[in-house]
Amino acid sequence: MRLSHTPLLLALASPLWLAACSPSTPPPADTAAADPAQGPATAIPEGRPTPGDTVPSSGLSPDAVTAGSPAPDAAAPAAGDAAAATPAAPNTAATSDVRQRIEQVLGDAAQYETVFNAFQKAVNGGDRAAVVEEVRFPLNIANGAKITGPGEFQRNYERILTPAVRKAIAAQTFDDVMVNQQGVMIGDGQVWLNGTCLDQACSRTEVKVVTIQ
């Protein structure tokens, strides 16, 4: 007896045909986008920067920060320039103190200043005759010696007014002289000026150079 295999083949083929015709389930969106080598993909919230972006730490662009900063005042001078542009005020207090000290201790400050200026000018100019006019004799010189008169002074002029003495006279200013009961001192004691009374009441005085050493 010969059996037909058709019904059996149809029965076996039906499930396979149904499986082939049924639609396949699409994979999840995240699973399809994931890189197996990197692990599961992480979604980046909208508005956040990606790792390749550069964002200023202040949240503003450099241009915005510069625009908001106050511009330096080009017309304003630097502190050092302002100080240099201001002239120093004359030390009038020191000038007044010298004259006041002379008035208190010695007498007529104006006469001392006149003799000082005349003597300094004569020495600086090499005018020996004018130098003699400002000297009182006998004149005290170095080592306790004395010059008795104008002639002796002229003969020993270079020995008395040495380069060191002339330098001290040229460098001295009247506003910086030292004053005490011995007189007005020039330099470190190279020259002394003092006054002498011309009457018993000492109402009149004469100021001269009394020491050169």
PDB file of C-alpha atoms in Angstrom:
ATOM      1  CA  MET A   1       0.000   0.000   0.000  1.00  0.00           C
ATOM      2  CA  ARG A   2       1.547   3.368  -0.960  1.00  0.00           C
ATOM      3  CA  LEU A   3       1.006   6.321   1.416  1.00  0.00           C
ATOM      4  CA  SER A   4       0.956   9.965   0.308  1.00  0.00           C
ATOM      5  CA  HIS A   5       3.396  12.298   2.137  1.00  0.00           C
ATOM      6  CA  THR A   6       1.647  15.527   1.136  1.00  0.00           C
ATOM      7  CA  PRO A   7      -0.484  16.066   4.281  1.00  0.00           C
ATOM      8  CA  LEU A   8       2.550  15.430   6.516  1.00  0.00           C
ATOM      9  CA  LEU A   9       4.729  17.895   4.637  1.00  0.00           C
ATOM     10  CA  LEU A  10       2.026  20.534   4.812  1.00  0.00           C
ATOM     11  CA  ALA A  11       1.663  20.050   8.537  1.00  0.00           C
ATOM     12  CA  LEU A  12       5.390  20.497   9.112  1.00  0.00           C
ATOM     13  CA  ALA A  13       5.741  23.437   6.769  1.00  0.00           C
ATOM     14  CA  SER A  14       2.842  25.511   8.175  1.00  0.00           C
ATOM     15  CA  PRO A  15       4.625  26.690  11.369  1.00  0.00           C
ATOM     16  CA  LEU A  16       7.760  27.603   9.431  1.00  0.00           C
ATOM     17  CA  TRP A  17       5.752  29.567   6.878  1.00  0.00           C
ATOM     18  CA  LEU A  18       3.879  31.452   9.623  1.00  0.00           C
ATOM     19  CA  ALA A  19       7.151  32.321  11.396  1.00  0.00           C
ATOM     20  CA  ALA A  20       8.648  33.626   8.193  1.00  0.00           C
ATOM     21  CA  CYS A  21       5.629  35.789   7.412  1.00  0.00           C
ATOM     22  CA  SER A  22       5.169  37.308  10.873  1.00  0.00           C
ATOM     23  CA  PRO A  23       6.760  40.840  11.317  1.00  0.00           C
ATOM     24  CA  SER A  24      10.014  41.010  13.336  1.00  0.00           C
ATOM     25  CA  THR A  25      10.086  43.118  16.539  1.00  0.00           C
ATOM     26  CA  PRO A  26      12.236  46.262  16.061  1.00  0.00           C
ATOM     27  CA  PRO A  27      15.156  46.627  18.524  1.00  0.00           C
ATOM     28  CA  PRO A  28      14.972  49.352  21.162  1.00  0.00           C
ATOM     29  CA  ALA A  29      16.289  52.712  20.033  1.00  0.00           C
ATOM     30  CA  ASP A  30      18.931  52.958  22.806  1.00  0.00           C
ATOM     31  CA  THR A  31      20.165  49.408  22.149  1.00  0.00           C
ATOM     32  CA  ALA A  32      20.571  50.096  18.420  1.00  0.00           C
ATOM     33  CA  ALA A  33      22.592  53.324  19.143  1.00  0.00           C
ATOM     34  CA  ALA A  34      24.820  51.742  21.768  1.00  0.00           C
ATOM     35  CA  ASP A  35      28.413  50.963  20.974  1.00  0.00           C
ATOM     36  CA  PRO A  36      29.220  47.517  22.400  1.00  0.00           C
ATOM     37  CA  ALA A  37      32.807  48.556  22.966  1.00  0.00           C
ATOM     38  CA  GLN A  38      31.744  51.642  24.986  1.00  0.00           C
ATOM     39  CA  GLY A  39      28.903  50.094  26.961  1.00  0.00           C
ATOM     40  CA  PRO A  40      25.403  51.487  27.070  1.00  0.00           C
ATOM     41  CA  ALA A  41      24.954  54.900  25.505  1.00  0.00           C
ATOM     42  CA  THR A  42      24.201  57.788  27.867  1.00  0.00           C
ATOM     43  CA  ALA A  43      21.797  60.441  26.704  1.00  0.00           C
ATOM     44  CA  ILE A  44      23.127  64.056  26.979  1.00  0.00           C
ATOM     45  CA  PRO A  45      20.506  66.477  28.321  1.00  0.00           C
ATOM     46  CA  GLU A  46      19.517  69.225  25.955  1.00  0.00           C
ATOM     47  CA  GLY A  47      21.473  72.460  26.445  1.00  0.00           C
ATOM     48  CA  ARG A  48      24.587  70.910  28.076  1.00  0.00           C
ATOM     49  CA  PRO A  49      27.922  71.166  26.251  1.00  0.00           C
ATOM     50  CA  THR A  50      29.486  68.235  24.588  1.00  0.00           C
ATOM     51  CA  PRO A  51      33.024  67.201  25.589  1.00  0.00           C
ATOM     52  CA  GLY A  52      34.500  68.975  22.545  1.00  0.00           C
ATOM     53  CA  ASP A  53      32.953  72.364  23.412  1.00  0.00           C
ATOM     54  CA  THR A  54      34.900  75.176  25.219  1.00  0.00           C
ATOM     55  CA  VAL A  55      32.964  77.397  27.587  1.00  0.00           C
ATOM     56  CA  PRO A  56      34.529  80.391  29.459  1.00  0.00           C
ATOM     57  CA  SER A  57      34.535  79.823  33.204  1.00  0.00           C
ATOM     58  CA  SER A  58      32.670  83.086  33.807  1.00  0.00           C
ATOM     59  CA  GLY A  59      29.837  82.048  31.543  1.00  0.00           C
ATOM     60  CA  LEU A  60      30.539  85.061  29.284  1.00  0.00           C
ATOM     61  CA  SER A  61      32.590  85.304  26.173  1.00  0.00           C
ATOM     62  CA  PRO A  62      35.945  87.131  26.457  1.00  0.00           C
ATOM     63  CA  ASP A  63      34.540  89.958  24.363  1.00  0.00           C
ATOM     64  CA  ALA A  64      31.603  90.350  26.704  1.00  0.00           C
ATOM     65  CA  VAL A  65      33.862  90.500  29.744  1.00  0.00           C
ATOM     66  CA  THR A  66      36.103  93.125  28.121  1.00  0.00           C
ATOM     67  CA  ALA A  67      33.141  95.211  27.058  1.00  0.00           C
ATOM     68  CA  GLY A  68      31.737  95.233  30.578  1.00  0.00           C
ATOM     69  CA  SER A  69      35.010  96.223  32.270  1.00  0.00           C
ATOM     70  CA  PRO A  70      35.731  99.928  32.818  1.00  0.00           C
ATOM     71  CA  ALA A  71      38.313 101.290  30.368  1.00  0.00           C
ATOM     72  CA  PRO A  72      41.473 102.840  31.894  1.00  0.00           C
ATOM     73  CA  ASP A  73      41.517 106.616  31.935  1.00  0.00           C
ATOM     74  CA  ALA A  74      44.207 107.566  29.444  1.00  0.00           C
ATOM     75  CA  ALA A  75      44.236 111.147  30.703  1.00  0.00           C
ATOM     76  CA  ALA A  76      44.982 110.215  34.311  1.00  0.00           C
ATOM     77  CA  PRO A  77      48.745 110.451  35.053  1.00  0.00           C
ATOM     78  CA  ALA A  78      50.535 107.664  36.861  1.00  0.00           C
ATOM     79  CA  ALA A  79      51.247 108.143  40.565  1.00  0.00           C
ATOM     80  CA  GLY A  80      54.988 108.490  39.941  1.00  0.00           C
ATOM     81  CA  ASP A  81      54.418 111.091  37.183  1.00  0.00           C
ATOM     82  CA  ALA A  82      52.096 113.115  39.403  1.00  0.00           C
ATOM     83  CA  ALA A  83      54.673 113.153  42.187  1.00  0.00           C
ATOM     84  CA  ALA A  84      57.453 114.156  39.780  1.00  0.00           C
ATOM     85  CA  ALA A  85      55.305 116.939  38.275  1.00  0.00           C
ATOM     86  CA  THR A  86      54.777 118.584  41.695  1.00  0.00           C
ATOM     87  CA  PRO A  87      57.700 120.899  42.501  1.00  0.00           C
ATOM     88  CA  ALA A  88      59.159 120.609  45.971  1.00  0.00           C
ATOM     89  CA  ALA A  89      58.260 123.500  48.242  1.00  0.00           C
ATOM     90  CA  PRO A  90      61.225 125.562  49.491  1.00  0.00           C
ATOM     91  CA  ASN A  91      62.275 124.815  53.036  1.00  0.00           C
ATOM     92  CA  THR A  92      61.303 128.222  54.396  1.00  0.00           C
ATOM     93  CA  ALA A  93      61.197 126.878  57.956  1.00  0.00           C
ATOM     94  CA  ALA A  94      64.926 126.055  57.899  1.00  0.00           C
ATOM     95  CA  THR A  95      65.754 129.469  56.403  1.00  0.00           C
ATOM     96  CA  SER A  96      63.759 131.246  59.085  1.00  0.00           C
ATOM     97  CA  ASP A  97      65.359 129.130  61.829  1.00  0.00           C
ATOM     98  CA  VAL A  98      68.920 130.166  60.810  1.00  0.00           C
ATOM     99  CA  ARG A  99      68.138 133.870  60.877  1.00  0.00           C
ATOM    100  CA  GLN A 100      66.178 133.584  64.070  1.00  0.00           C
ATOM    101  CA  ARG A 101      69.044 131.722  65.719  1.00  0.00           C
ATOM    102  CA  ILE A 102      71.534 134.418  64.655  1.00  0.00           C
ATOM    103  CA  GLU A 103      69.267 137.145  66.028  1.00  0.00           C
ATOM    104  CA  GLN A 104      68.957 135.360  69.362  1.00  0.00           C
ATOM    105  CA  VAL A 105      72.636 134.484  69.832  1.00  0.00           C
ATOM    106  CA  LEU A 106      74.750 136.921  67.815  1.00  0.00           C
ATOM    107  CA  GLY A 107      72.754 139.938  66.708  1.00  0.00           C
ATOM    108  CA  ASP A 108      71.971 141.333  63.260  1.00  0.00           C
ATOM    109  CA  ALA A 109      71.257 138.368  60.947  1.00  0.00           C
ATOM    110  CA  ALA A 110      71.081 140.568  57.842  1.00  0.00           C
ATOM    111  CA  GLN A 111      74.645 141.812  58.425  1.00  0.00           C
ATOM    112  CA  TYR A 112      75.927 138.239  58.789  1.00  0.00           C
ATOM    113  CA  GLU A 113      74.237 137.262  55.555  1.00  0.00           C
ATOM    114  CA  THR A 114      75.701 140.266  53.716  1.00  0.00           C
ATOM    115  CA  VAL A 115      79.262 139.478  54.826  1.00  0.00           C
ATOM    116  CA  PHE A 116      78.819 135.766  54.062  1.00  0.00           C
ATOM    117  CA  ASN A 117      77.682 136.493  50.501  1.00  0.00           C
ATOM    118  CA  ALA A 118      80.432 139.056  49.849  1.00  0.00           C
ATOM    119  CA  PHE A 119      83.189 136.793  51.211  1.00  0.00           C
ATOM    120  CA  GLN A 120      81.965 133.738  49.273  1.00  0.00           C
ATOM    121  CA  LYS A 121      81.716 135.721  46.038  1.00  0.00           C
ATOM    122  CA  ALA A 122      85.226 137.173  46.468  1.00  0.00           C
ATOM    123  CA  VAL A 123      86.810 133.771  47.221  1.00  0.00           C
ATOM    124  CA  ASN A 124      84.999 132.036  44.344  1.00  0.00           C
ATOM    125  CA  GLY A 125      86.076 134.813  41.966  1.00  0.00           C
ATOM    126  CA  GLY A 126      89.680 134.893  43.158  1.00  0.00           C
ATOM    127  CA  ASP A 127      89.372 138.602  44.065  1.00  0.00           C
ATOM    128  CA  ARG A 128      92.015 138.863  46.780  1.00  0.00           C
ATOM    129  CA  ALA A 129      91.421 142.552  47.499  1.00  0.00           C
ATOM    130  CA  ALA A 130      87.700 141.892  48.054  1.00  0.00           C
ATOM    131  CA  VAL A 131      88.526 138.933  50.321  1.00  0.00           C
ATOM    132  CA  VAL A 132      90.703 141.182  52.510  1.00  0.00           C
ATOM    133  CA  GLU A 133      87.812 143.651  52.889  1.00  0.00           C
ATOM    134  CA  GLU A 134      85.763 140.966  54.678  1.00  0.00           C
ATOM    135  CA  VAL A 135      88.531 139.867  57.074  1.00  0.00           C
ATOM    136  CA  ARG A 136      89.247 141.203  60.569  1.00  0.00           C
ATOM    137  CA  PHE A 137      92.862 141.336  61.736  1.00  0.00           C
ATOM    138  CA  PRO A 138      94.518 139.764  63.509  1.00  0.00           C
ATOM    139  CA  LEU A 139      93.081 136.743  61.675  1.00  0.00           C
ATOM    140  CA  ASN A 140      93.158 133.318  63.280  1.00  0.00           C
ATOM    141  CA  ILE A 141      94.584 130.617  60.994  1.00  0.00           C
ATOM    142  CA  ALA A 142      95.582 126.963  61.361  1.00  0.00           C
ATOM    143  CA  ASN A 143      97.661 125.651  64.271  1.00  0.00           C
ATOM    144  CA  GLY A 144      96.864 128.660  66.449  1.00  0.00           C
ATOM    145  CA  ALA A 145      98.825 131.110  64.300  1.00  0.00           C
ATOM    146  CA  LYS A 146      97.665 134.642  63.473  1.00  0.00           C
ATOM    147  CA  ILE A 147      97.924 136.961  60.464  1.00  0.00           C
ATOM    148  CA  THR A 148      98.467 140.532  61.635  1.00  0.00           C
ATOM    149  CA  GLY A 149      97.482 142.573  58.600  1.00  0.00           C
ATOM    150  CA  PRO A 150      96.452 142.685  54.916  1.00  0.00           C
ATOM    151  CA  GLY A 151     100.006 142.578  53.576  1.00  0.00           C
ATOM    152  CA  GLU A 152     100.884 139.394  55.454  1.00  0.00           C
ATOM    153  CA  PHE A 153      97.573 137.901  54.402  1.00  0.00           C
ATOM    154  CA  GLN A 154      98.259 138.558  50.709  1.00  0.00           C
ATOM    155  CA  ARG A 155     101.738 137.035  50.950  1.00  0.00           C
ATOM    156  CA  ASN A 156     100.309 133.858  52.456  1.00  0.00           C
ATOM    157  CA  TYR A 157      97.043 133.823  50.529  1.00  0.00           C
ATOM    158  CA  GLU A 158      97.502 130.392  48.896  1.00  0.00           C
ATOM    159  CA  ARG A 159      98.664 128.839  52.162  1.00  0.00           C
ATOM    160  CA  ILE A 160      95.642 130.193  54.039  1.00  0.00           C
ATOM    161  CA  LEU A 161      92.938 129.667  51.416  1.00  0.00           C
ATOM    162  CA  THR A 162      93.870 126.147  50.384  1.00  0.00           C
ATOM    163  CA  PRO A 163      91.857 124.220  47.739  1.00  0.00           C
ATOM    164  CA  ALA A 164      90.030 122.334  50.527  1.00  0.00           C
ATOM    165  CA  VAL A 165      89.062 125.598  52.251  1.00  0.00           C
ATOM    166  CA  ARG A 166      87.914 127.190  48.988  1.00  0.00           C
ATOM    167  CA  LYS A 167      85.843 124.081  48.204  1.00  0.00           C
ATOM    168  CA  ALA A 168      84.104 124.266  51.597  1.00  0.00           C
ATOM    169  CA  ILE A 169      83.318 127.959  51.079  1.00  0.00           C
ATOM    170  CA  ALA A 170      81.903 127.369  47.580  1.00  0.00           C
ATOM    171  CA  ALA A 171      79.672 124.475  48.758  1.00  0.00           C
ATOM    172  CA  GLN A 172      78.161 126.322  51.726  1.00  0.00           C
ATOM    173  CA  THR A 173      74.744 128.005  51.653  1.00  0.00           C
ATOM    174  CA  PHE A 174      73.729 130.588  54.207  1.00  0.00           C
ATOM    175  CA  ASP A 175      70.508 128.762  54.998  1.00  0.00           C
ATOM    176  CA  ASP A 176      72.533 125.750  56.194  1.00  0.00           C
ATOM    177  CA  VAL A 177      75.219 127.433  58.328  1.00  0.00           C
ATOM    178  CA  MET A 178      75.775 126.354  61.895  1.00  0.00           C
ATOM    179  CA  VAL A 179      75.275 129.027  64.555  1.00  0.00           C
ATOM    180  CA  ASN A 180      76.572 129.151  68.129  1.00  0.00           C
ATOM    181  CA  GLN A 181      78.119 131.678  70.532  1.00  0.00           C
ATOM    182  CA  GLN A 182      81.438 131.525  68.652  1.00  0.00           C
ATOM    183  CA  GLY A 183      79.772 132.831  65.503  1.00  0.00           C
ATOM    184  CA  VAL A 184      78.574 131.526  62.132  1.00  0.00           C
ATOM    185  CA  MET A 185      80.494 128.489  60.876  1.00  0.00           C
ATOM    186  CA  ILE A 186      81.221 127.694  57.204  1.00  0.00           C
ATOM    187  CA  GLY A 187      81.889 124.082  56.194  1.00  0.00           C
ATOM    188  CA  ASP A 188      83.243 121.950  59.025  1.00  0.00           C
ATOM    189  CA  GLY A 189      84.853 124.892  60.781  1.00  0.00           C
ATOM    190  CA  GLN A 190      87.139 126.055  57.980  1.00  0.00           C
ATOM    191  CA  VAL A 191      85.791 129.620  58.299  1.00  0.00           C
ATOM    192  CA  TRP A 192      84.127 131.529  61.141  1.00  0.00           C
ATOM    193  CA  LEU A 193      82.294 134.858  61.026  1.00  0.00           C
ATOM    194  CA  ASN A 194      81.662 136.932  64.149  1.00  0.00           C
ATOM    195  CA  GLY A 195      80.803 140.450  65.174  1.00  0.00           C
ATOM    196  CA  THR A 196      82.548 142.971  67.394  1.00  0.00           C
ATOM    197  CA  CYS A 197      80.998 145.879  69.243  1.00  0.00           C
ATOM    198  CA  LEU A 198      81.757 149.380  67.993  1.00  0.00           C
ATOM    199  CA  ASP A 199      80.579 151.155  71.169  1.00  0.00           C
ATOM    200  CA  GLN A 200      80.282 150.442  74.874  1.00  0.00           C
ATOM    201  CA  ALA A 201      76.567 149.719  74.657  1.00  0.00           C
ATOM    202  CA  CYS A 202      77.222 147.403  71.697  1.00  0.00           C
ATOM    203  CA  SER A 203      74.425 149.121  69.845  1.00  0.00           C
ATOM    204  CA  ARG A 204      76.551 148.942  66.697  1.00  0.00           C
ATOM    205  CA  THR A 205      78.461 145.901  65.567  1.00  0.00           C
ATOM    206  CA  GLU A 206      80.757 144.993  62.714  1.00  0.00           C
ATOM    207  CA  VAL A 207      80.700 141.441  61.289  1.00  0.00           C
ATOM    208  CA  LYS A 208      83.887 140.068  59.685  1.00  0.00           C
ATOM    209  CA  VAL A 209      85.659 136.797  58.974  1.00  0.00           C
ATOM    210  CA  VAL A 210      87.673 136.047  62.110  1.00  0.00           C
ATOM    211  CA  THR A 211      89.085 132.572  61.381  1.00  0.00           C
ATOM    212  CA  ILE A 212      90.315 130.736  58.266  1.00  0.00           C
ATOM    213  CA  GLN A 213      91.911 127.333  58.854  1.00  0.00           C
TER     214      GLN A 213
END
